[in-house]
Amino acid sequence: MELNKIIKILEEHNYKYKVKNQVIVVSLEFSQNVVIDLSNSSKIVISDDLVNWNFLTGCIKMSLKNAILYNFVLLIFFGFFCQYAAFIDYNFTSLLLTFIAWVLLFSVFYLIKLESFKLQFKILTKKM
């Protein structure tokens, strides 16, 4: 697929994007970027990034897969901390449940956004 055809598709659907060499970075909402790498002529590589001040990692830049793993590890440590705090008569259960709900909500939100963009992109490129 040619770079110009992909740019035309992105412009028709009002996506914000940046082009650098054979890499297109499409900006989605809430600090999520989709990277379309065209440097390999046999296939298109689509990856993702969560950047500056997103709802899952804060200011740390990483992929969605790594952000879910990062939050899972934080959740385990925070769960152990809450269990320890319960022994010394502090109750952080509601805070733990809020953190779990936050991570689940935004993980699913970012995952749905990414996969729907990929699906829409594949459908639109097959039409061309």
PDB file of C-alpha atoms in Angstrom, residues 69-85 92 96 99-100:
ATOM      1  CA  LEU A  69       0.669  -5.337  32.359  1.00  0.00           C
ATOM      2  CA  TYR A  70       2.075  -2.343  34.289  1.00  0.00           C
ATOM      3  CA  ASN A  71      -1.299  -1.649  35.912  1.00  0.00           C
ATOM      4  CA  PHE A  72      -1.777  -5.335  36.737  1.00  0.00           C
ATOM      5  CA  VAL A  73       1.530  -5.395  38.622  1.00  0.00           C
ATOM      6  CA  LEU A  74       0.621  -2.150  40.416  1.00  0.00           C
ATOM      7  CA  LEU A  75      -2.736  -3.646  41.294  1.00  0.00           C
ATOM      8  CA  ILE A  76      -1.114  -6.705  42.868  1.00  0.00           C
ATOM      9  CA  PHE A  77       1.241  -4.561  44.967  1.00  0.00           C
ATOM     10  CA  PHE A  78      -1.577  -2.253  46.000  1.00  0.00           C
ATOM     11  CA  GLY A  79      -3.723  -5.279  46.916  1.00  0.00           C
ATOM     12  CA  PHE A  80      -0.959  -6.606  49.179  1.00  0.00           C
ATOM     13  CA  PHE A  81      -0.614  -3.154  50.713  1.00  0.00           C
ATOM     14  CA  CYS A  82      -4.366  -3.033  51.404  1.00  0.00           C
ATOM     15  CA  GLN A  83      -4.211  -6.457  53.037  1.00  0.00           C
ATOM     16  CA  TYR A  84      -1.313  -5.304  55.209  1.00  0.00           C
ATOM     17  CA  ALA A  85      -3.176  -2.109  56.117  1.00  0.00           C
ATOM     18  CA  PHE A  92      -8.390   0.875  51.871  1.00  0.00           C
ATOM     19  CA  LEU A  96      -8.611  -0.629  45.866  1.00  0.00           C
ATOM     20  CA  PHE A  99      -8.435   1.592  41.275  1.00  0.00           C
ATOM     21  CA  ILE A 100      -9.572  -1.764  39.835  1.00  0.00           C
TER      22      ILE A 100
END
